[in-house]
XYZ file of C-alpha atoms in Angstrom:
459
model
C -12.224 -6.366 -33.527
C -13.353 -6.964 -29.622
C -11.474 -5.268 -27.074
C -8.745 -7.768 -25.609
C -9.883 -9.362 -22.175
C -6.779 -7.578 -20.467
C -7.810 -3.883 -21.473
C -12.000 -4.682 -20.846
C -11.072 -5.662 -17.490
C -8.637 -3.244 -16.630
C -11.426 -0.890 -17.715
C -14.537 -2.321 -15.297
C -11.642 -2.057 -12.580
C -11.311 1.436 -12.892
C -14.479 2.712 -13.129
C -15.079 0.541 -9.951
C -12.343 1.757 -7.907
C -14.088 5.354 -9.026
C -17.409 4.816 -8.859
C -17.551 2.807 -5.584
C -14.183 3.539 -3.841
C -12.904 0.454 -4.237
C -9.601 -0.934 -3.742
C -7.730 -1.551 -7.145
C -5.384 -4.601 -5.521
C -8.515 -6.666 -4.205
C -10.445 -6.134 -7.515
C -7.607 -7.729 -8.938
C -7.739 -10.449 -7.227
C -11.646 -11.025 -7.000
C -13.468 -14.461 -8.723
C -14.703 -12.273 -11.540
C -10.650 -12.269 -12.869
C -9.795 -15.332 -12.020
C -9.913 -17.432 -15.039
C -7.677 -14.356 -17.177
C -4.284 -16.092 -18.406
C -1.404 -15.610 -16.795
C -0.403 -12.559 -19.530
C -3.907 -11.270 -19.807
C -3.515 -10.614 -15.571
C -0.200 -9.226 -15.988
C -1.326 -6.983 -18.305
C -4.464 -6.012 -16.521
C -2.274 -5.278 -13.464
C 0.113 -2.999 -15.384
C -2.862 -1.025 -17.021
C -4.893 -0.728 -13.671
C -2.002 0.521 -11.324
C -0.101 2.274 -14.022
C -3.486 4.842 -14.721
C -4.161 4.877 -10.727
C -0.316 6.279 -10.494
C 0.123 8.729 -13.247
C -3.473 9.624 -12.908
C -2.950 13.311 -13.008
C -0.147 12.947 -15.610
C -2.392 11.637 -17.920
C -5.248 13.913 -17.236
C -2.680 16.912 -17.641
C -1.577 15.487 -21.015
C -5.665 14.646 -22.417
C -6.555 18.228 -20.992
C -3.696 19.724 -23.622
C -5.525 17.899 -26.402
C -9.320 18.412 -25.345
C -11.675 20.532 -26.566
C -13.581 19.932 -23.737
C -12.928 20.400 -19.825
C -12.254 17.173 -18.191
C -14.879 17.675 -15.378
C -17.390 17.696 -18.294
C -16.701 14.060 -19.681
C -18.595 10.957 -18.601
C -16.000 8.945 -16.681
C -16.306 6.143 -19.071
C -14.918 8.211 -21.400
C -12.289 9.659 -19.467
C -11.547 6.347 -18.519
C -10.617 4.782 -21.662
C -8.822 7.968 -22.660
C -6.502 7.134 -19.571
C -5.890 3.645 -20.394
C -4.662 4.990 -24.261
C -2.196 7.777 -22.371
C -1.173 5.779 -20.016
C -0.312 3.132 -23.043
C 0.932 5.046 -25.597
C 3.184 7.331 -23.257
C 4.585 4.188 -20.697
C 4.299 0.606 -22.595
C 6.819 0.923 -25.468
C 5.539 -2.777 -26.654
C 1.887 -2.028 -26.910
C 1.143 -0.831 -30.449
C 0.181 2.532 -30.802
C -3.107 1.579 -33.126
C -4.062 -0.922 -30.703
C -4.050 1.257 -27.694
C -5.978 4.289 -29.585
C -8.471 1.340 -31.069
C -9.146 -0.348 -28.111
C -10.052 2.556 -26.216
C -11.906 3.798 -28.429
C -13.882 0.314 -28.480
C -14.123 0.927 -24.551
C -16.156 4.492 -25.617
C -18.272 2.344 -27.454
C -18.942 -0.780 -24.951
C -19.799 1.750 -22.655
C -22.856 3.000 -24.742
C -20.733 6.695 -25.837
C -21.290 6.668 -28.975
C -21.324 10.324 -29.516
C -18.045 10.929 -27.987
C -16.003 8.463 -30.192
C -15.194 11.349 -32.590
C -14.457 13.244 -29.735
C -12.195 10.457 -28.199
C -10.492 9.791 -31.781
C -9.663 12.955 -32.150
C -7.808 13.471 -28.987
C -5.826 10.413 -28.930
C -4.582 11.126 -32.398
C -3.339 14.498 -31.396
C -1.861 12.808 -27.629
C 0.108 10.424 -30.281
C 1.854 12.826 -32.038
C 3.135 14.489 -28.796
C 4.421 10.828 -27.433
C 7.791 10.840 -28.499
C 8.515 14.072 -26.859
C 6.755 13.429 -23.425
C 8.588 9.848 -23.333
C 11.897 11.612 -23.995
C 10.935 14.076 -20.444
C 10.060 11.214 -18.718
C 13.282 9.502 -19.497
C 15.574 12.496 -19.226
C 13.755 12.736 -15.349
C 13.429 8.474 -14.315
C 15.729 7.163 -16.696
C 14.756 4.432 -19.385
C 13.122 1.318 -18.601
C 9.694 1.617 -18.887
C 7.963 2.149 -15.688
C 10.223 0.463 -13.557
C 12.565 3.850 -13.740
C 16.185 3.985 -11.850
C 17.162 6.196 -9.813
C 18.174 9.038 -11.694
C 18.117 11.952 -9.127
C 15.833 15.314 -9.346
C 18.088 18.276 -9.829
C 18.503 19.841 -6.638
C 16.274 22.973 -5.978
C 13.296 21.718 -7.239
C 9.838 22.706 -5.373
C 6.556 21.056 -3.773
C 4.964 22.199 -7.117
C 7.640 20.614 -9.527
C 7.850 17.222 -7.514
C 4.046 16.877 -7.366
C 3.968 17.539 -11.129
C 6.492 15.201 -12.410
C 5.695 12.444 -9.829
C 1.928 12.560 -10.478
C 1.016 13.308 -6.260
C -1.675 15.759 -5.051
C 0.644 18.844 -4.085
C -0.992 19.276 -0.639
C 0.578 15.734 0.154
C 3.704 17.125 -1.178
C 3.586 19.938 0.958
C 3.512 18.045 3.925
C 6.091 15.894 3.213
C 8.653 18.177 2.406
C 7.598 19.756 5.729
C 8.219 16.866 7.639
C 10.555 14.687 6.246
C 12.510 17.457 3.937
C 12.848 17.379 -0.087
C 15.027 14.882 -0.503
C 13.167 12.142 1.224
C 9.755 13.793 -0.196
C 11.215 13.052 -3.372
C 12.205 9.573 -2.334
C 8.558 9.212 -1.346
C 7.176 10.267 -4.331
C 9.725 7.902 -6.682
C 9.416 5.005 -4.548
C 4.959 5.300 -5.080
C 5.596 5.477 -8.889
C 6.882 1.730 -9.149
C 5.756 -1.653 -8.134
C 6.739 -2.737 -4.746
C 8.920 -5.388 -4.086
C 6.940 -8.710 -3.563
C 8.560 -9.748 -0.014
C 7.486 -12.755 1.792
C 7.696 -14.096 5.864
C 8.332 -17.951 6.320
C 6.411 -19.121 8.775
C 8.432 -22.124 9.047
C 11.961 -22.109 7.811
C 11.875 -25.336 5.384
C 9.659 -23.907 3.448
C 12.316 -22.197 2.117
C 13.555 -24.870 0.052
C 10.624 -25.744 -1.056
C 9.820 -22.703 -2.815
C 13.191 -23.053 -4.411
C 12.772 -26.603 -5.800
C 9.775 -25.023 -7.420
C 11.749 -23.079 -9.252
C 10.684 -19.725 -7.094
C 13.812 -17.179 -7.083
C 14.828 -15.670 -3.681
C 16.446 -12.729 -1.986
C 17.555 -11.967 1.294
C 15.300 -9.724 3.439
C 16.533 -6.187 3.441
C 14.750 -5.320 7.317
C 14.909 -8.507 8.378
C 16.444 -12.069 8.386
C 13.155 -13.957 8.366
C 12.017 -12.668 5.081
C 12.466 -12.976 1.847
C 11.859 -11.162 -2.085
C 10.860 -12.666 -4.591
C 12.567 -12.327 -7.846
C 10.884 -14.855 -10.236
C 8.986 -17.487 -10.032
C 4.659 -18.058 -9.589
C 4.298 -17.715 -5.805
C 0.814 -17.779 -5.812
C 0.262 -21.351 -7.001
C 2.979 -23.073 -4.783
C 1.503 -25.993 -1.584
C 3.974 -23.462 0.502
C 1.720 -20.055 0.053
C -1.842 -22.181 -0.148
C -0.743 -24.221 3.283
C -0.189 -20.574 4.366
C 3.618 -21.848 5.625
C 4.717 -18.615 3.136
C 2.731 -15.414 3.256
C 3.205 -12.429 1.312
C 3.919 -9.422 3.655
C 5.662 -5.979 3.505
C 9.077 -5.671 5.664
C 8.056 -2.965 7.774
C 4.264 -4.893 8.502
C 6.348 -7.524 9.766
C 8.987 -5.474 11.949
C 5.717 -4.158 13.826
C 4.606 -7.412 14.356
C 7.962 -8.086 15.895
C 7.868 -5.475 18.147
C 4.887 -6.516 20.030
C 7.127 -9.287 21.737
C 5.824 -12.532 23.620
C 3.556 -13.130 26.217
C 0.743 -15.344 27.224
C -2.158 -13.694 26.435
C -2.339 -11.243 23.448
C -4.691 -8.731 21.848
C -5.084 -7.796 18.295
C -7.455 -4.859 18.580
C -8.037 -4.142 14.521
C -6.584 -7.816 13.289
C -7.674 -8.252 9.925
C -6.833 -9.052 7.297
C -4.148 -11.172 9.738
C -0.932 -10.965 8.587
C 0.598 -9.341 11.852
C -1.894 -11.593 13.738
C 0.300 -14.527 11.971
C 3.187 -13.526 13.277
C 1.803 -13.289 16.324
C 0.586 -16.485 16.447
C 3.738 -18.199 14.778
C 5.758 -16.362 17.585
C 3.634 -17.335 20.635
C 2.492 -20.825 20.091
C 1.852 -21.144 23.372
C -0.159 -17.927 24.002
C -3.961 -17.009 23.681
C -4.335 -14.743 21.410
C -7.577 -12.445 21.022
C -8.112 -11.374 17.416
C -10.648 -8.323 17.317
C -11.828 -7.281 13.961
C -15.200 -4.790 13.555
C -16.344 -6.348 10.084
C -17.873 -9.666 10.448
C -16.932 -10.187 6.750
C -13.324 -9.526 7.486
C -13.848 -11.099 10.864
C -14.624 -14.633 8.595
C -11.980 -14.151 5.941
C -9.386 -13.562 8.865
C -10.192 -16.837 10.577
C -9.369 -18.638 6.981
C -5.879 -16.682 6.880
C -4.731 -17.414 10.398
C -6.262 -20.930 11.382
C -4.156 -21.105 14.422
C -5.741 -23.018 17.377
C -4.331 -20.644 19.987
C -5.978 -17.152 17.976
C -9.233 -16.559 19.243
C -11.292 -14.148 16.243
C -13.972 -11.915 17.655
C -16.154 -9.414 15.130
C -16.214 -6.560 17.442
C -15.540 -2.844 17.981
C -12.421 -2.817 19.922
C -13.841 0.819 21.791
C -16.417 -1.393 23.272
C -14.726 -4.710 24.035
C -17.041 -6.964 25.716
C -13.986 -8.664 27.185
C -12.618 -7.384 30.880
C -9.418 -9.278 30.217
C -5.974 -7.487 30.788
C -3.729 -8.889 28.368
C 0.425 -8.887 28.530
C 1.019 -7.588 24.597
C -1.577 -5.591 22.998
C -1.226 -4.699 19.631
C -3.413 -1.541 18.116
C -2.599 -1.221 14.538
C -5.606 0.979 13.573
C -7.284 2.104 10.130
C -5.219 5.306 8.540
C -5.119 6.830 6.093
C -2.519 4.566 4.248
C -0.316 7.133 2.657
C 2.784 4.980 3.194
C 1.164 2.677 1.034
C 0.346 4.116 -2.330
C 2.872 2.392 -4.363
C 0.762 -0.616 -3.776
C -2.548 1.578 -3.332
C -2.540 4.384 -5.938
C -6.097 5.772 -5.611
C -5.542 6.751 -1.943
C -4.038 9.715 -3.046
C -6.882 10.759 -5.366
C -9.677 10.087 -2.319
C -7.547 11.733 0.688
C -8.122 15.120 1.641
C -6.518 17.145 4.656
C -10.082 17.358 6.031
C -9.725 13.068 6.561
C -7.083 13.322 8.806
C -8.534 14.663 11.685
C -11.305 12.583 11.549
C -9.276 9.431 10.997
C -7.258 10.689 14.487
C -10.528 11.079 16.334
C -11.242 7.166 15.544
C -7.767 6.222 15.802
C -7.283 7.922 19.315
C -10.565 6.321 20.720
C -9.123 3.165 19.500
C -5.792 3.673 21.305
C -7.564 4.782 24.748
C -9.878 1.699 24.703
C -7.142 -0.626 23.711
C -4.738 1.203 26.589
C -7.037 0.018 29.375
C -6.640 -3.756 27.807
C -2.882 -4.131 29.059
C -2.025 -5.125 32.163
C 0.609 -3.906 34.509
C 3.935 -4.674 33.218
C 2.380 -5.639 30.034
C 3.232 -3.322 26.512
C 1.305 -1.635 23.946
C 2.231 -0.644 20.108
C 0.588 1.305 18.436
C 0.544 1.668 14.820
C -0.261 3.180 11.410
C 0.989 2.408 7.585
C 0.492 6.304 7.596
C 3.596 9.478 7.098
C 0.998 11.603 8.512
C 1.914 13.085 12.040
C -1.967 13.862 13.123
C -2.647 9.999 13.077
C 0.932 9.070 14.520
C 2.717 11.704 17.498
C -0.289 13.274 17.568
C -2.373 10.707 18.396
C 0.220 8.952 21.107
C 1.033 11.828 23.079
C -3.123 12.676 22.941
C -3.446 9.674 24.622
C -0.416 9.831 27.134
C -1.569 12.998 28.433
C -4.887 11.856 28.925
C -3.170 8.088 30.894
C 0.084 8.418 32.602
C 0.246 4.855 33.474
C 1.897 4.204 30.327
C 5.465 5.316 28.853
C 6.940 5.751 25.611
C 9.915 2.775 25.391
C 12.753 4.022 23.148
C 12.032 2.378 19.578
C 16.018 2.656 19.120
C 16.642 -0.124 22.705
C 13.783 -2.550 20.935
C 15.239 -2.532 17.260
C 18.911 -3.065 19.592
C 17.020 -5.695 21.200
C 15.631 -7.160 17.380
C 18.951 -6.806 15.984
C 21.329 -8.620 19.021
C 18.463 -12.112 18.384
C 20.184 -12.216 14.544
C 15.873 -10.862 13.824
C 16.515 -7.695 12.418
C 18.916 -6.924 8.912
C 19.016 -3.616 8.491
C 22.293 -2.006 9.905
C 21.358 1.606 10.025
C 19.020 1.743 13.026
C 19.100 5.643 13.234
C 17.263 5.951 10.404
C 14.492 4.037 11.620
C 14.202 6.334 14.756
C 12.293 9.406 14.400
C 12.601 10.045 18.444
C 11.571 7.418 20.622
C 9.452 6.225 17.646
C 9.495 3.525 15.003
C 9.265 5.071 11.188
C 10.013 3.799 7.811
C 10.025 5.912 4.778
C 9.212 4.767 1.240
C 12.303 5.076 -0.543
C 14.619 6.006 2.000
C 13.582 2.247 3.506
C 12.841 -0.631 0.908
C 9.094 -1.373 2.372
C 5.885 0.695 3.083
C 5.783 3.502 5.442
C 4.882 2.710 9.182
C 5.194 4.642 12.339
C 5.032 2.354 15.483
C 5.198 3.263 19.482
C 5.893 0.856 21.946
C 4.197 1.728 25.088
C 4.706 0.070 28.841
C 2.549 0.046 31.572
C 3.716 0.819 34.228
């Protein structure tokens, strides 16, 4: 019997996401999957992002049964052992013979041979142990496969014990109980171990009901009035989303976006792949807008996302602008790490180490000074992460400010007044988007990605 389409590409995904650090969520998307029915991709999806999150779950649970140390396997093997855990422990309607067979097929398209004994062998002894790891999980997230409810962690419970059960490196863990305390850290963790939310901006209003004579199911936005979740429905194939009048787009991207204001003349220091440039755009029709993006090959696919006559796309490193311009908003939303985005991104937490952050703030500081000397007197600055991490947010602002007093921090709590008093912003509790003067949104205890955001004025 052939291994299903579903589980053989689920497979190639993974050992590209290891082999070349690839990103799981544009593999899934590339031409090579494209023609993979609608429950084949579905499927491929849940197997892909379902190993990426319980990654060290699963390893934990093939280590029990292994004769052998898992550092010693090929990763093909290891692989396809992780796609049968991950199936016979999470997927209640996958059959347990077809998940054990089919990876073990996977040991064999991958020219491993000698290890199918080895691979039988451990799967049949992971089997017999299912019922009672399903029955922990369930007593800890609740029922419902892997989109769990929020059954609370007994009180008390350690850096150690939330890193185990939520599948998280513990030196993330650490951190985050540090900075944010245990319950949120908790929140955190829960909150990566499910499938976001699809949520959606409308670039233009009608399009609205549109996607609901097409049968697409909608929500209210939960941050803010112009967006919207989707419930149900094929987004991806409606005229609204391919016109670009709909694009998907966390809650929190978009709030950042909003933040940056109006003006005439605009900068984008690190725009791709465009969605806050969008809202840019959408919100100053009027305005020149400079999109800067280093990566000619992102430089391209970001002209295609935001076709806007008014945005201007330049490949170019933003530290070395060869533009004197002084612009009146000036948006720096740099590379980070991305830890407030591993429900979407998984494998970010398997790459990251401690060591990455203070390189990531060396790059993300010279980004901030360069941009800094971009905005014009009166004009505003925000800067930006999708990172928890304090070295690439505070750390990297007050850097900066020390370094340039003609700029001050504006109080993030007057602008989301500001958002809020325009009928633009949704969410009621503004003091829990404050952390000082800042901007921050926390997995979990918000119902989006993580961001920090500053808004800085010249003076």
């Amino acid at each position: 019997m052939p291994v299903s389409l579903a589980r053989a590409a689920a497979f190639d995904i993974l050992l590209q996401v290891e082999q070349e650090s690839a990103y799981a969520s544009e593999l899934l998307h590339a031409p090579r999957y494209a023609k993979l029915s609608p429950v084949d991709r579905g499927l491929t999806t849940e197997l892909v992002m379902g190993v990426l999150r319980w990654r060290s779950l699963l390893d934990r649970g093939i280590a029990e049964q292994s004769s052998q140390r898992l550092e010693k396997l090929d990763l093909q093997v290891l692989t396809a052992l992780r796609l049968a855990v991950y199936q016979l422990m999470f997927l209640d309607r996958v059959p347990e013979r077809a998940a054990v067979h089919e990876s073990v097929e996977l040991v064999k398209r991958a020219r491993k041979r000698s290890a199918v004994p080895f691979a039988n062998a451990v799967l049949r002894k992971v089997s017999a142990s299912v019922p009672t790891e399903r029955e922990h999980l369930r007593a800890i997230f609740g029922s419902g496969g892997t989109a769990f409810g929020p059954t609370p962690v007994p009180p008390g419970e350690t850096p150690e014990k939330l890193a185990g059960i939520f599948a998280h490196p513990l030196w993330l863990v650490e951190r985050w109980v540090r900075e944010f305390g245990v319950e949120a850290a908790e929140r955190i963790c829960r909150y990566d171990q499910r499938s976001p939310d699809t949520t959606i901006r409308l670039g233009q209003p009608e399009a609205e009901n549109e996607l609901r004579n097409r049968g697409i199911e909608l929500s209210p936005g939960q941050l803010l009035s112009s967006a919207r979740g989707v419930k149900r429905g094929d987004l991806i194939n409606t005229r609204a989303f391919r016109e670009g009048r709909v694009a998907i787009q966390d809650e929190a991207s978009q709030l950042v976006a909003l933040l940056v204001g109006k003006g005439r003349n605009i900068l984008d220091c690190c725009a791709a792949p465009g969605g806050k440039t969008r809202v840019l755009a959408d919100r100053n029709p009027d305005a020149t807008i400079v999109a800067v993006e280093l990566h000619p090959h992102r430089a391209r696919l970001l002209r295609k996302l935001v076709p806007a006559e008014n945005v201007q796309v330049i490949a170019a490193d933003v530290r070395k602008l060869p533009i004197n311009a002084r612009f009146d908003c000036v948006l720096a939303d740099v590379p980070c790490s991305g830890t407030g985005t591993l429900a979407r991104n998984p494998e970010i937490k398997w790459r990251l180490t401690p060591e990455d952050l203070m390189d990531l703030q060396g790059r993300q500081a010279a980004i901030l000074r360069s941009a800094m000397e971009h905005v014009a007197p009166g004009g505003r600055l925000v800067y930006s992460t999708c990172s928890l991490e304090r070295e690439e947010n505070e750390e990297v602002v007050e850097q900066a400010l020390a370094a340039d007093q003609s700029l001050r921090v504006l109080d993030c709590h007057a602008e989301l007044e500001r958002l809020r008093s325009k009928g633009e912003l949704a969410w009621k509790d503004l003091e829990s988007l404050a952390s000082g003067p800042y901007l921050r949104t926390i997995p979990g205890v918000h119902p989006c990605d993580g961001f920090f955001a500053a808004v800085l004025k010249k003076t």
